[in-house]
Structures are given as C-alpha cells and as structure tokens.
Short mmCIF file of C-alpha atoms in Angstrom, two decimals:
data_model
loop_
_atom_site.label_atom_id
_atom_site.label_comp_id
_atom_site.label_asym_id
_atom_site.label_seq_id
_atom_site.Cartn_x
_atom_site.Cartn_y
_atom_site.Cartn_z
CA MET Q 1 -84.58 -132.02 109.07
CA PHE Q 2 -86.50 -130.36 106.25
CA LYS Q 3 -86.79 -127.13 108.25
CA THR Q 4 -83.06 -127.18 108.93
CA PHE Q 5 -82.37 -127.73 105.23
CA VAL Q 6 -84.71 -124.87 104.25
CA ALA Q 7 -83.17 -122.56 106.84
CA SER Q 8 -79.69 -123.39 105.63
CA ALA Q 9 -80.73 -122.86 102.03
CA LEU Q 10 -82.26 -119.50 102.90
CA LEU Q 11 -79.11 -118.42 104.73
CA ILE Q 12 -76.95 -119.45 101.78
CA SER Q 13 -79.37 -117.74 99.40
CA CYS Q 14 -79.42 -114.52 101.45
CA ALA Q 15 -75.65 -114.55 101.83
CA SER Q 16 -75.33 -115.07 98.10
CA ALA Q 17 -77.83 -112.24 97.40
CA ILE Q 18 -76.00 -109.88 99.77
CA SER Q 19 -72.69 -110.84 98.20
CA SER Q 20 -74.16 -110.29 94.72
CA PHE Q 21 -75.61 -106.92 95.73
CA ASP Q 22 -72.30 -105.85 97.28
CA SER Q 23 -70.53 -106.91 94.11
CA TYR Q 24 -73.08 -104.97 92.07
CA LYS Q 25 -72.56 -101.84 94.19
CA LYS Q 26 -68.79 -102.14 93.89
CA SER Q 27 -69.16 -102.66 90.16
CA GLN Q 28 -71.39 -99.56 89.84
CA LYS Q 29 -68.97 -97.49 91.92
CA SER Q 30 -66.03 -98.76 89.89
CA ASN Q 31 -67.82 -98.02 86.60
CA PHE Q 32 -68.74 -94.51 87.76
CA THR Q 33 -65.20 -93.81 89.00
CA GLN Q 34 -63.99 -94.86 85.57
CA GLU Q 35 -66.59 -92.57 83.94
CA LYS Q 36 -65.42 -89.63 86.10
CA SER Q 37 -61.86 -90.28 85.00
CA GLN Q 38 -62.99 -90.38 81.36
CA PHE Q 39 -64.92 -87.12 81.88
CA SER Q 40 -61.82 -85.47 83.33
CA ASP Q 41 -59.86 -86.51 80.24
CA TYR Q 42 -62.74 -85.28 78.09
CA LYS Q 43 -62.65 -81.85 79.77
CA LYS Q 44 -58.90 -81.57 79.16
CA ALA Q 45 -59.45 -82.46 75.50
CA GLN Q 46 -62.22 -79.82 75.36
CA GLN Q 47 -59.96 -77.14 76.82
CA LYS Q 48 -57.20 -78.03 74.35
CA ALA Q 49 -59.68 -77.78 71.44
CA PHE Q 50 -60.97 -74.45 72.80
CA SER Q 51 -57.47 -72.95 72.99
CA SER Q 52 -56.67 -74.19 69.50
CA TYR Q 53 -59.91 -72.73 68.09
CA ILE Q 54 -59.32 -69.35 69.77
CA LYS Q 55 -55.82 -69.17 68.22
CA GLU Q 56 -57.37 -69.85 64.82
CA LEU Q 57 -59.94 -67.05 65.32
CA GLU Q 58 -57.21 -64.64 66.43
CA LYS Q 59 -55.83 -64.74 62.90
CA TYR Q 60 -58.93 -62.81 61.82
CA TRP Q 61 -60.40 -61.09 64.90
CA LYS Q 62 -58.77 -58.83 67.47
CA LYS Q 63 -61.22 -60.11 70.06
CA PRO Q 64 -62.65 -63.61 69.42
CA ILE Q 65 -66.14 -64.05 70.90
CA MET Q 66 -67.53 -67.46 71.83
CA THR Q 67 -70.99 -68.70 72.77
CA SER Q 68 -71.80 -68.00 76.42
CA LYS Q 69 -74.82 -68.27 78.73
CA LYS Q 70 -76.87 -65.65 76.93
CA LYS Q 71 -75.06 -65.30 73.60
CA LEU Q 72 -75.12 -67.65 70.64
CA VAL Q 73 -72.10 -67.00 68.42
CA SER Q 74 -71.72 -68.56 64.98
CA TYR Q 75 -68.71 -68.17 62.67
CA ALA Q 76 -68.74 -68.71 58.90
CA LYS Q 77 -66.62 -71.53 57.49
CA ASP Q 78 -63.87 -69.09 56.49
CA LYS Q 79 -64.14 -67.45 59.95
CA LYS Q 80 -64.33 -64.00 58.33
CA SER Q 81 -67.98 -63.44 59.30
CA ARG Q 82 -69.67 -63.97 62.64
CA THR Q 83 -73.22 -63.76 63.97
CA ILE Q 84 -73.84 -62.85 67.61
CA ILE Q 85 -77.35 -63.37 68.98
CA ASP Q 86 -77.45 -61.63 72.36
CA PHE Q 87 -80.53 -63.07 74.06
CA GLY Q 88 -79.85 -61.15 77.26
CA HIS Q 89 -79.95 -57.74 75.56
CA ASN Q 90 -82.28 -58.66 72.66
CA ARG Q 91 -79.74 -57.79 70.01
CA LEU Q 92 -78.52 -59.40 66.79
CA THR Q 93 -75.06 -58.37 65.59
CA ILE Q 94 -73.39 -59.53 62.37
CA GLU Q 95 -69.78 -58.66 61.61
CA THR Q 96 -67.81 -59.41 58.48
CA LEU Q 97 -64.34 -58.71 57.12
CA ALA Q 98 -64.34 -57.37 53.57
CA LYS Q 99 -62.25 -55.24 51.24
CA GLU Q 100 -65.10 -53.02 50.08
CA THR Q 101 -68.76 -52.20 50.78
CA GLN Q 102 -70.37 -54.25 48.02
CA GLU Q 103 -68.62 -57.42 49.15
CA ALA Q 104 -69.57 -56.66 52.76
CA GLU Q 105 -73.25 -56.16 51.91
CA GLN Q 106 -73.36 -59.53 50.12
CA LYS Q 107 -71.76 -61.31 53.09
CA LEU Q 108 -73.96 -59.52 55.62
CA SER Q 109 -77.08 -60.41 53.60
CA LEU Q 110 -76.18 -64.11 53.54
CA ALA Q 111 -75.37 -64.14 57.25
CA LEU Q 112 -78.62 -62.33 58.10
CA VAL Q 113 -80.73 -64.85 56.14
CA GLN Q 114 -78.97 -67.70 57.95
CA ALA Q 115 -79.40 -66.02 61.34
CA VAL Q 116 -83.19 -65.68 61.00
CA THR Q 117 -83.83 -69.06 59.33
CA PHE Q 118 -81.36 -71.40 61.06
CA ASN Q 119 -82.74 -73.79 63.67
CA THR Q 120 -80.76 -75.21 66.59
CA GLU Q 121 -79.59 -78.19 64.55
CA ASP Q 122 -78.31 -75.85 61.79
CA PHE Q 123 -76.37 -73.72 64.28
CA TYR Q 124 -74.88 -76.83 65.88
CA ASN Q 125 -73.88 -78.48 62.60
CA ASN Q 126 -72.48 -75.18 61.26
CA ASP Q 127 -70.32 -74.62 64.35
CA GLU Q 128 -66.81 -75.92 63.73
CA PHE Q 129 -65.93 -75.84 67.42
CA GLU Q 130 -69.03 -77.79 68.46
CA GLN Q 131 -68.26 -80.38 65.78
CA GLN Q 132 -64.79 -80.77 67.27
CA LEU Q 133 -66.35 -81.27 70.70
CA ALA Q 134 -68.76 -83.87 69.28
CA LYS Q 135 -65.80 -85.91 68.01
CA ILE Q 136 -64.14 -85.63 71.42
CA GLU Q 137 -67.35 -86.81 73.13
CA ALA Q 138 -67.64 -89.77 70.79
CA SER Q 139 -64.03 -90.79 71.39
CA HIS Q 140 -64.63 -90.65 75.17
CA LYS Q 141 -67.89 -92.65 74.91
CA ILE Q 142 -70.04 -89.76 76.15
CA ALA Q 143 -73.64 -89.69 74.92
CA THR Q 144 -74.12 -87.55 71.79
CA PRO Q 145 -77.83 -87.50 70.88
CA LYS Q 146 -79.28 -85.66 67.92
CA ILE Q 147 -79.84 -81.94 68.46
CA ASP Q 148 -83.49 -80.84 68.18
CA ALA Q 149 -84.25 -78.82 65.03
CA GLU Q 150 -86.11 -75.98 66.78
CA PRO Q 151 -86.46 -72.42 65.45
CA VAL Q 152 -84.32 -69.73 67.06
CA LEU Q 153 -85.09 -66.30 65.59
CA ALA Q 154 -87.76 -67.01 62.94
CA PRO Q 155 -90.72 -66.89 65.41
CA ILE Q 156 -89.47 -63.54 66.68
CA PHE Q 157 -89.34 -61.78 63.30
CA PHE Q 158 -92.00 -63.63 61.28
CA LYS Q 159 -95.58 -64.62 62.08
CA GLU Q 160 -95.34 -67.54 59.65
CA GLN Q 161 -92.56 -69.61 58.11
CA PRO Q 162 -90.51 -67.04 56.15
CA THR Q 163 -90.70 -67.26 52.35
CA LYS Q 164 -88.08 -66.11 49.83
CA LYS Q 165 -90.13 -62.97 49.27
CA SER Q 166 -90.47 -62.12 52.97
CA LEU Q 167 -86.75 -62.79 53.48
CA TYR Q 168 -85.86 -60.55 50.54
CA HIS Q 169 -87.88 -57.65 52.02
CA PHE Q 170 -86.46 -58.30 55.50
CA VAL Q 171 -82.87 -58.17 54.22
CA LYS Q 172 -83.54 -55.12 52.01
CA HIS Q 173 -85.05 -53.29 54.99
CA ASN Q 174 -82.07 -54.04 57.29
CA ILE Q 175 -79.05 -53.98 54.97
CA THR Q 176 -78.79 -50.25 54.34
CA PRO Q 177 -75.71 -47.95 54.35
CA GLU Q 178 -76.90 -46.04 57.40
CA LYS Q 179 -77.25 -49.25 59.43
CA ILE Q 180 -73.77 -50.57 58.64
CA GLN Q 181 -70.83 -49.37 60.71
CA ILE Q 182 -67.31 -49.57 59.28
CA GLN Q 183 -64.08 -49.93 61.25
CA LYS Q 184 -60.85 -49.54 59.35
CA SER Q 185 -58.76 -51.55 61.80
CA SER Q 186 -58.70 -55.32 61.22
CA LYS Q 187 -56.29 -58.21 61.82
CA ILE Q 188 -56.15 -58.52 58.03
CA LYS Q 189 -54.61 -55.29 56.74
CA THR Q 190 -56.47 -55.34 53.43
CA ASP Q 191 -59.90 -55.78 55.10
CA LYS Q 192 -62.25 -53.55 57.08
CA VAL Q 193 -64.75 -54.68 59.72
CA TYR Q 194 -68.39 -54.12 58.66
CA THR Q 195 -70.97 -54.38 61.45
CA LEU Q 196 -74.76 -54.64 61.30
CA THR Q 197 -76.79 -54.45 64.53
CA ILE Q 198 -80.51 -55.17 64.73
CA SER Q 199 -82.62 -54.87 67.86
CA LEU Q 200 -84.88 -57.84 68.56
CA PRO Q 201 -88.52 -57.08 69.42
CA LYS Q 202 -89.16 -56.27 73.09
CA ASP Q 203 -91.23 -59.43 73.50
CA ALA Q 204 -88.55 -61.67 71.93
CA THR Q 205 -87.88 -63.58 75.16
CA ILE Q 206 -91.56 -64.35 75.72
CA LYS Q 207 -91.97 -65.43 72.09
CA ARG Q 208 -89.04 -67.80 72.50
CA SER Q 209 -90.59 -69.28 75.62
CA PHE Q 210 -93.57 -70.44 73.53
CA ILE Q 211 -91.25 -72.81 71.63
CA TYR Q 212 -90.62 -74.81 74.81
CA TYR Q 213 -94.08 -74.68 76.35
CA GLU Q 214 -95.04 -78.33 75.73
CA ASP Q 215 -91.72 -79.68 77.05
CA VAL Q 216 -91.83 -77.46 80.13
CA LYS Q 217 -95.46 -78.33 80.86
CA ARG Q 218 -94.78 -82.07 80.55
CA GLU Q 219 -91.69 -82.10 82.78
CA ALA Q 220 -93.08 -79.68 85.37
CA THR Q 221 -96.15 -81.91 85.72
CA ARG Q 222 -94.02 -85.05 85.87
CA GLN Q 223 -91.74 -83.62 88.56
CA GLN Q 224 -94.56 -81.93 90.52
CA ILE Q 225 -93.04 -78.47 90.37
CA PRO Q 226 -94.60 -75.18 89.20
CA LEU Q 227 -94.50 -74.60 85.45
CA ALA Q 228 -93.74 -70.92 86.12
CA LEU Q 229 -90.67 -71.94 88.13
CA VAL Q 230 -89.14 -73.86 85.21
CA PHE Q 231 -89.74 -70.96 82.81
CA ALA Q 232 -88.30 -68.45 85.29
CA ILE Q 233 -85.20 -70.61 85.77
CA ILE Q 234 -84.66 -70.91 81.99
CA HIS Q 235 -85.14 -67.15 81.55
CA SER Q 236 -82.65 -66.40 84.32
CA GLU Q 237 -80.07 -69.01 83.31
CA SER Q 238 -79.94 -68.56 79.53
CA SER Q 239 -82.69 -66.20 78.29
CA PHE Q 240 -83.79 -69.21 76.18
CA ASN Q 241 -80.42 -69.67 74.47
CA PRO Q 242 -80.58 -73.41 73.57
CA MET Q 243 -76.80 -73.64 73.08
CA ALA Q 244 -75.85 -71.70 76.21
CA ARG Q 245 -72.39 -72.55 77.51
CA SER Q 246 -70.61 -71.17 80.58
CA TYR Q 247 -67.12 -71.54 82.03
CA VAL Q 248 -68.30 -73.77 84.95
CA PRO Q 249 -68.95 -75.66 82.58
CA ALA Q 250 -72.74 -75.69 82.36
CA TYR Q 251 -74.79 -76.31 79.24
CA GLY Q 252 -78.12 -75.58 77.58
CA LEU Q 253 -81.35 -73.84 78.51
CA MET Q 254 -81.24 -74.65 82.23
CA GLN Q 255 -77.42 -74.56 82.49
CA ILE Q 256 -76.87 -78.08 83.78
CA VAL Q 257 -73.45 -78.78 85.30
CA PRO Q 258 -72.61 -82.40 84.32
CA ARG Q 259 -70.62 -83.32 87.45
CA THR Q 260 -73.12 -81.98 90.03
CA ALA Q 261 -76.73 -81.31 89.03
CA GLY Q 262 -76.31 -83.58 86.00
CA ILE Q 263 -75.41 -86.60 88.15
CA ASP Q 264 -78.27 -86.02 90.64
CA ALA Q 265 -80.84 -85.42 87.90
CA TYR Q 266 -79.80 -88.41 85.79
CA TYR Q 267 -79.90 -90.70 88.84
CA HIS Q 268 -83.35 -89.43 89.81
CA LEU Q 269 -84.63 -90.07 86.28
CA TYR Q 270 -82.93 -93.35 85.42
CA LYS Q 271 -81.73 -94.78 88.76
CA LYS Q 272 -78.10 -94.93 87.72
CA LYS Q 273 -75.20 -92.53 87.85
CA ARG Q 274 -73.97 -91.21 84.56
CA LEU Q 275 -72.02 -88.25 83.29
CA VAL Q 276 -73.41 -86.56 80.20
CA GLY Q 277 -71.67 -84.17 77.82
CA SER Q 278 -72.50 -80.87 76.16
CA SER Q 279 -74.35 -82.21 73.12
CA TYR Q 280 -76.66 -84.27 75.38
CA LEU Q 281 -77.58 -81.05 77.18
CA TYR Q 282 -77.95 -78.94 74.02
CA ASN Q 283 -80.89 -81.18 73.21
CA SER Q 284 -83.67 -79.03 74.71
CA LYS Q 285 -85.88 -81.97 75.68
CA ASN Q 286 -83.02 -83.58 77.60
CA ASN Q 287 -82.09 -80.27 79.20
CA ILE Q 288 -85.59 -79.41 80.40
CA LYS Q 289 -86.05 -82.97 81.65
CA MET Q 290 -82.76 -82.84 83.58
CA GLY Q 291 -83.30 -79.33 84.95
CA SER Q 292 -86.83 -80.13 86.12
CA ALA Q 293 -85.60 -83.37 87.70
CA TYR Q 294 -82.91 -81.45 89.60
CA LEU Q 295 -85.51 -78.99 90.91
CA HIS Q 296 -87.51 -82.01 92.12
CA VAL Q 297 -84.42 -83.42 93.87
CA LEU Q 298 -83.79 -80.10 95.62
CA TYR Q 299 -87.40 -79.51 96.66
CA TYR Q 300 -88.48 -83.04 97.61
CA LYS Q 301 -85.19 -84.55 98.84
CA TYR Q 302 -82.40 -82.16 99.85
CA LEU Q 303 -84.78 -79.58 101.37
CA HIS Q 304 -87.76 -81.79 102.27
CA HIS Q 305 -87.52 -80.99 106.02
CA ILE Q 306 -88.68 -77.42 105.31
CA LYS Q 307 -92.42 -77.54 106.01
CA ASN Q 308 -93.78 -74.36 104.44
CA PRO Q 309 -93.98 -74.84 100.65
CA THR Q 310 -93.22 -71.18 99.89
CA SER Q 311 -90.19 -71.14 102.20
CA ARG Q 312 -88.99 -74.35 100.59
CA LEU Q 313 -89.53 -72.84 97.13
CA TYR Q 314 -87.31 -69.84 97.95
CA CYS Q 315 -84.60 -72.16 99.26
CA THR Q 316 -84.91 -74.37 96.17
CA ILE Q 317 -84.43 -71.38 93.85
CA ALA Q 318 -81.33 -70.28 95.75
CA ALA Q 319 -80.01 -73.86 95.87
CA TYR Q 320 -80.36 -74.24 92.09
CA ASN Q 321 -77.83 -71.43 91.75
CA THR Q 322 -75.51 -71.97 94.70
CA GLY Q 323 -76.21 -75.46 96.12
CA ALA Q 324 -78.26 -76.69 99.09
CA GLY Q 325 -75.20 -76.53 101.37
CA ASN Q 326 -74.75 -72.81 100.81
CA VAL Q 327 -78.45 -72.24 101.49
CA ALA Q 328 -78.04 -74.02 104.85
CA ARG Q 329 -75.01 -71.84 105.64
CA ALA Q 330 -77.18 -68.73 105.39
CA PHE Q 331 -79.12 -69.98 108.44
CA VAL Q 332 -76.78 -72.10 110.59
CA GLY Q 333 -73.26 -71.39 109.32
CA THR Q 334 -72.72 -74.98 108.12
CA ASN Q 335 -74.02 -77.05 105.20
CA ASP Q 336 -76.29 -79.08 107.52
CA THR Q 337 -79.65 -78.82 105.70
CA TYR Q 338 -81.54 -80.60 108.51
CA ARG Q 339 -80.42 -78.09 111.16
CA ALA Q 340 -81.13 -75.23 108.77
CA ALA Q 341 -84.65 -76.56 108.19
CA GLN Q 342 -85.38 -76.44 111.94
CA MET Q 343 -84.57 -72.73 111.98
CA ILE Q 344 -86.39 -72.05 108.70
CA ASN Q 345 -89.51 -73.73 110.09
CA ARG Q 346 -89.67 -71.07 112.82
CA LEU Q 347 -89.74 -68.26 110.25
CA THR Q 348 -92.40 -66.93 107.89
CA PRO Q 349 -91.75 -67.28 104.13
CA GLU Q 350 -91.00 -63.55 103.85
CA GLU Q 351 -88.55 -63.81 106.75
CA VAL Q 352 -86.86 -66.73 104.99
CA TYR Q 353 -86.65 -64.71 101.76
CA THR Q 354 -85.19 -61.70 103.62
CA ARG Q 355 -82.66 -63.91 105.43
CA LEU Q 356 -81.51 -65.45 102.16
CA LEU Q 357 -81.03 -62.02 100.57
CA LYS Q 358 -79.05 -60.92 103.62
CA ASP Q 359 -76.92 -63.97 104.40
CA LEU Q 360 -76.44 -66.01 101.23
CA ARG Q 361 -72.70 -66.36 100.69
CA TYR Q 362 -72.57 -64.97 97.14
CA SER Q 363 -74.11 -61.81 95.70
CA GLU Q 364 -74.91 -63.65 92.47
CA ALA Q 365 -77.17 -66.08 94.36
CA LYS Q 366 -79.01 -63.16 96.00
CA ARG Q 367 -79.64 -61.49 92.63
CA TYR Q 368 -80.65 -64.83 91.18
CA LEU Q 369 -83.31 -65.40 93.86
CA MET Q 370 -84.79 -61.94 93.26
CA LYS Q 371 -84.87 -62.38 89.47
CA VAL Q 372 -86.46 -65.84 89.55
CA ARG Q 373 -89.14 -64.83 92.06
CA LYS Q 374 -90.04 -61.81 89.94
CA ARG Q 375 -90.08 -63.83 86.70
CA MET Q 376 -92.21 -66.56 88.23
CA LYS Q 377 -94.99 -64.00 88.60
CA LEU Q 378 -94.59 -63.07 84.93
CA TYR Q 379 -94.79 -66.65 83.63
CA LYS Q 380 -97.57 -67.55 86.00
CA LYS Q 381 -99.58 -64.68 84.51
CA ILE Q 382 -98.80 -65.81 80.94
CA TYR Q 383 -99.23 -69.59 81.28
CA GLU Q 384 -101.32 -70.26 84.37
CA SER Q 385 -103.92 -67.48 84.34
#
C-alpha cells in the first residue's frame, strides 16, 4: 500500500514537474517572442531617428557622414564642426564651417583638443544621435549600461596623460595655414569649409590594442580560444573602433549582430535568450565578452565535429563573418555542418583553407579569412611570444 502511494506520488510529482517545465519553456518562448517584437519596433524607431538626424545634418553639410565600422564621427552641438577618426586608414580629419580663417582656426583648435582627449564615454555623451538612440532603447526596455571611459586617441599621440602645455604645443604644431584646406562651397552661403587632416602614427592600431589587452586575455582564457584570434577579429571587424556601427546592424569592437550572434553569445553566457541594443555593445567589456563567447559557440558547438583544431579554426573564422551554414555550403552545397565536417575531416588544414578561399559563397568572407589568419600571426608575435 505504501509502495503504491509512493509510486502514485512520484508519478503525480513527475507529471507536475514536466507540466511546470513545459509551462516554463512556453513562458520563455513567449517572453522571447515578445522581446523580438519589441526589438523590431526598436529598429524602426532607430531608422526613423537616423533619417531625421541625417535631414538635420543636410542643412549644414552636402554629404553627411556617420559613424561606421572603422570610422568614429562626432559632430559639435551646433553641427557646424565634425571630427572623423578613420581607424582603417589611420587618419584624423576635422572639418568646420566658418566665415573667415581666424574663426575657423579657433573652432579647429577646440575640436582637435577634444579629439585627442575625449574617451569613449565623452564621445558617446557628446553624440546627439547616440543620445536619441539611448532614449529609444530605454523606452523599449533594452539594456543600456554605462559606457566605459576608455581613451581613444590620447595613447596614440602622447606617452603620458596630456597636460595643458603638451596640448598647446600639439595644437600649435598642427593648426597651421599650410595644413588647412579651404573649400568655398558650403550649404551655408556665408560660410566656407575648413579642413584639417592629420595622419595617425603607423603603429596606432597596435597601440590601441594595448587598451583592451586585459579584457581580451580574460575572455579568451575563459572561452578557451586563442588570444591572438580575438585581437585579429577585432582588428578586422573595427580596427579597434569602440563605437563601430554597420548597416547590418552590428555594433562595437567585435561587430556583434544582436539578432544572431548576440542571441547565441548571451545564451551561452547567461543561459537565457535576450536581445541587447547598441549601447550594451558599445561597452567594450560586454562586447569582448560577447564576441569571445560567440567564437566559443562556433568552435566548440556548431563546428565541434571537425577533428583537426587548425581546420576547425579556419572554419570558425569564416563562420564568424558569414555563418556556420555558409561554411558548410562550401563543402557539401547545403548548410548541414555535420555532413560538411565528414568531408573536412578527410582534408589537411591547408586543403580546408584552400577550399574555403575557393568555394565560400561571398568574396567578403574569403578576404576576411585571409586577413584574420595573417593578423593572428601578428598578434601572436606581440602578445604570446
């Protein structure tokens, strides 16, 4: 009798547990579906804000320029001056609208001081468009953490924290008549466009990588992936532009796409599905954590049937750019990663690399694989030798 009672109790308990778990899964799915809907609304609000901001800039500039993967663009409050840090080409350009040279030199001097002393938090808080996006994120209940206050250009130009004296000499050296170009045509008839262009040091990219060394080392170790791989990915994705933004949209140092890599990485880290917004990914610690987690997911889960670690590494690099399904297509014509792994396991790593360069669907992914492999050797020499 007691055994029958216990058995019945266990059955009821198990049925209840299963029912509870099913309810939990349905609840999680329902919550995530709701989040996806909110994110879709958030994207529409973003696009509306973007169009509105571009129209505002067009009052002053013939060709508005916005932050992209490898450019950080900052406009003054009056929108009549803009700073363009081109991390991809190691170039700093400052443009201002002014009626005469003396006014232009004053505005260029102020913008130059800000450019070389601002940290990521300063750039974010000074960016009217990003502040609009932050309000949109908050209204859609998307996480908006504090942006890290990390240096951007100061470590490139100065060995130590710049002083008023060193800044004065820096500005005096760079703001000279022969370095300023003048264009008569402007959207404002009474103004001319004054442009100052400064080349960044050749080792600017490497110097910027030092800023993120501790974060990269920690996350690479945690996710059991090569430190040089994370650095090479950051270099290739954004050239260490902490506020990188692309049309996909993808955000930050490692160009995380919220609705794909972002979901997989967040689930791997926190065991729940969640969509994150741009400001979450502009936080460099979050971005490196998410990007490293996604590399772990690709290497140890999506592509884990590939036995040779070097072959799997090449496929992981390509998959970070184009997706694991497209990597599989290069070998078997479908997105079946298991079938692709069986073929890959019969090839040498160099044969796998050659096959990827030949048969990857997109040229961008082929170039990406070549760049990352080459840059891995560079960062391995710098940080692992």
